[in-house]
JSON list of C-alpha atoms in Angstrom, two decimals:
[
{"chain": "A", "resi": 1, "resn": "MET", "atom": "CA", "xyz": [-16.81, 37.13, 43.66]},
{"chain": "A", "resi": 2, "resn": "LYS", "atom": "CA", "xyz": [-14.10, 39.65, 42.99]},
{"chain": "A", "resi": 3, "resn": "ARG", "atom": "CA", "xyz": [-15.23, 43.34, 41.89]},
{"chain": "A", "resi": 4, "resn": "VAL", "atom": "CA", "xyz": [-13.52, 44.50, 38.59]},
{"chain": "A", "resi": 5, "resn": "PRO", "atom": "CA", "xyz": [-12.48, 47.93, 39.05]},
{"chain": "A", "resi": 6, "resn": "ASP", "atom": "CA", "xyz": [-14.33, 50.91, 36.29]},
{"chain": "A", "resi": 7, "resn": "HIS", "atom": "CA", "xyz": [-11.54, 51.71, 34.46]},
{"chain": "A", "resi": 8, "resn": "ALA", "atom": "CA", "xyz": [-14.06, 54.00, 32.57]},
{"chain": "A", "resi": 9, "resn": "SER", "atom": "CA", "xyz": [-13.81, 57.09, 35.60]},
{"chain": "A", "resi": 10, "resn": "ALA", "atom": "CA", "xyz": [-9.91, 56.82, 35.27]},
{"chain": "A", "resi": 11, "resn": "LEU", "atom": "CA", "xyz": [-9.95, 58.14, 31.80]},
{"chain": "A", "resi": 12, "resn": "PRO", "atom": "CA", "xyz": [-9.35, 61.80, 31.36]},
{"chain": "A", "resi": 13, "resn": "PRO", "atom": "CA", "xyz": [-12.14, 63.94, 30.14]},
{"chain": "A", "resi": 14, "resn": "VAL", "atom": "CA", "xyz": [-12.75, 64.34, 26.36]},
{"chain": "A", "resi": 15, "resn": "GLY", "atom": "CA", "xyz": [-10.83, 67.80, 26.36]},
{"chain": "A", "resi": 16, "resn": "ASP", "atom": "CA", "xyz": [-7.75, 66.56, 28.05]},
{"chain": "A", "resi": 17, "resn": "ARG", "atom": "CA", "xyz": [-6.97, 63.69, 25.85]},
{"chain": "A", "resi": 18, "resn": "VAL", "atom": "CA", "xyz": [-3.92, 64.12, 23.03]},
{"chain": "A", "resi": 19, "resn": "ARG", "atom": "CA", "xyz": [-5.31, 64.94, 19.79]},
{"chain": "A", "resi": 20, "resn": "ALA", "atom": "CA", "xyz": [-3.43, 63.71, 16.80]},
{"chain": "A", "resi": 21, "resn": "GLU", "atom": "CA", "xyz": [-2.52, 65.67, 13.94]},
{"chain": "A", "resi": 22, "resn": "PRO", "atom": "CA", "xyz": [-4.61, 66.13, 10.68]},
{"chain": "A", "resi": 23, "resn": "GLU", "atom": "CA", "xyz": [-1.90, 64.38, 8.76]},
{"chain": "A", "resi": 24, "resn": "SER", "atom": "CA", "xyz": [-1.41, 61.49, 10.45]},
{"chain": "A", "resi": 25, "resn": "CYS", "atom": "CA", "xyz": [-5.59, 60.97, 11.12]},
{"chain": "A", "resi": 26, "resn": "ALA", "atom": "CA", "xyz": [-6.10, 61.26, 7.43]},
{"chain": "A", "resi": 27, "resn": "GLN", "atom": "CA", "xyz": [-3.04, 58.51, 6.99]},
{"chain": "A", "resi": 28, "resn": "PHE", "atom": "CA", "xyz": [-4.31, 56.24, 9.28]},
{"chain": "A", "resi": 29, "resn": "PHE", "atom": "CA", "xyz": [-8.07, 56.50, 7.88]},
{"chain": "A", "resi": 30, "resn": "ALA", "atom": "CA", "xyz": [-6.52, 56.12, 4.50]},
{"chain": "A", "resi": 31, "resn": "ALA", "atom": "CA", "xyz": [-4.69, 52.31, 5.87]},
{"chain": "A", "resi": 32, "resn": "LEU", "atom": "CA", "xyz": [-7.93, 51.91, 7.38]},
{"chain": "A", "resi": 33, "resn": "ASP", "atom": "CA", "xyz": [-9.85, 52.39, 4.40]},
{"chain": "A", "resi": 34, "resn": "ALA", "atom": "CA", "xyz": [-7.21, 50.16, 2.24]},
{"chain": "A", "resi": 35, "resn": "ALA", "atom": "CA", "xyz": [-7.53, 47.25, 4.81]},
{"chain": "A", "resi": 36, "resn": "ILE", "atom": "CA", "xyz": [-11.41, 47.65, 4.59]},
{"chain": "A", "resi": 37, "resn": "ASP", "atom": "CA", "xyz": [-11.10, 47.22, 0.63]},
{"chain": "A", "resi": 38, "resn": "ARG", "atom": "CA", "xyz": [-8.66, 44.50, 0.95]},
{"chain": "A", "resi": 39, "resn": "ARG", "atom": "CA", "xyz": [-11.04, 42.26, 3.70]},
{"chain": "A", "resi": 40, "resn": "VAL", "atom": "CA", "xyz": [-14.09, 43.05, 1.00]},
{"chain": "A", "resi": 41, "resn": "SER", "atom": "CA", "xyz": [-12.36, 41.86, -1.53]},
{"chain": "A", "resi": 42, "resn": "GLU", "atom": "CA", "xyz": [-11.15, 38.50, -0.16]},
{"chain": "A", "resi": 43, "resn": "ARG", "atom": "CA", "xyz": [-14.73, 38.02, 0.89]},
{"chain": "A", "resi": 44, "resn": "GLU", "atom": "CA", "xyz": [-16.30, 38.59, -2.09]},
{"chain": "A", "resi": 45, "resn": "ALA", "atom": "CA", "xyz": [-13.40, 36.19, -3.60]},
{"chain": "A", "resi": 46, "resn": "GLU", "atom": "CA", "xyz": [-14.80, 33.61, -0.81]},
{"chain": "A", "resi": 47, "resn": "ALA", "atom": "CA", "xyz": [-18.31, 34.36, -1.98]},
{"chain": "A", "resi": 48, "resn": "ALA", "atom": "CA", "xyz": [-17.24, 33.85, -5.43]},
{"chain": "A", "resi": 49, "resn": "GLY", "atom": "CA", "xyz": [-15.68, 30.32, -4.90]},
{"chain": "A", "resi": 50, "resn": "LEU", "atom": "CA", "xyz": [-18.88, 29.12, -2.52]},
{"chain": "A", "resi": 51, "resn": "GLU", "atom": "CA", "xyz": [-21.11, 29.98, -5.64]},
{"chain": "A", "resi": 52, "resn": "VAL", "atom": "CA", "xyz": [-18.66, 27.79, -7.96]},
{"chain": "A", "resi": 53, "resn": "LEU", "atom": "CA", "xyz": [-18.64, 24.89, -5.33]},
{"chain": "A", "resi": 54, "resn": "ALA", "atom": "CA", "xyz": [-22.29, 25.13, -4.66]},
{"chain": "A", "resi": 55, "resn": "ALA", "atom": "CA", "xyz": [-22.96, 24.75, -8.33]},
{"chain": "A", "resi": 56, "resn": "ALA", "atom": "CA", "xyz": [-20.44, 21.84, -8.66]},
{"chain": "A", "resi": 57, "resn": "VAL", "atom": "CA", "xyz": [-22.36, 19.88, -5.55]},
{"chain": "A", "resi": 58, "resn": "GLU", "atom": "CA", "xyz": [-25.64, 20.75, -7.58]},
{"chain": "A", "resi": 59, "resn": "ALA", "atom": "CA", "xyz": [-24.54, 19.41, -11.11]},
{"chain": "A", "resi": 60, "resn": "ALA", "atom": "CA", "xyz": [-22.82, 16.01, -9.21]},
{"chain": "A", "resi": 61, "resn": "ALA", "atom": "CA", "xyz": [-26.51, 15.91, -7.64]},
{"chain": "A", "resi": 62, "resn": "ALA", "atom": "CA", "xyz": [-28.37, 15.89, -10.76]},
{"chain": "A", "resi": 63, "resn": "ILE", "atom": "CA", "xyz": [-25.91, 13.66, -12.48]},
{"chain": "A", "resi": 64, "resn": "LEU", "atom": "CA", "xyz": [-26.57, 11.25, -9.39]},
{"chain": "A", "resi": 65, "resn": "LYS", "atom": "CA", "xyz": [-29.87, 11.57, -9.67]},
{"chain": "A", "resi": 66, "resn": "ALA", "atom": "CA", "xyz": [-29.74, 10.79, -13.22]},
{"chain": "A", "resi": 67, "resn": "GLU", "atom": "CA", "xyz": [-27.93, 7.50, -12.82]},
{"chain": "A", "resi": 68, "resn": "ARG", "atom": "CA", "xyz": [-30.27, 6.50, -10.11]},
{"chain": "A", "resi": 69, "resn": "GLU", "atom": "CA", "xyz": [-33.32, 7.00, -12.19]},
{"chain": "A", "resi": 70, "resn": "SER", "atom": "CA", "xyz": [-31.93, 5.16, -15.04]},
{"chain": "A", "resi": 71, "resn": "ALA", "atom": "CA", "xyz": [-30.84, 2.12, -12.79]},
{"chain": "A", "resi": 72, "resn": "ALA", "atom": "CA", "xyz": [-34.46, 2.14, -11.77]}
]
């Protein structure tokens, strides 16, 4: 088995890392917040669609059950 080198030890200490300007950090986090909000909205829309589908399936099942009982 080939040993994978430990790249974590190759990272510079935290104090030596380049720090981003506060303005670019603010822009990054604003864009990140917008992306998260968009994804949450997409998931909420998907959940609402699934709830509508589930209600339609339940209604169809109730109709089939009623038809089966009336035929018996």
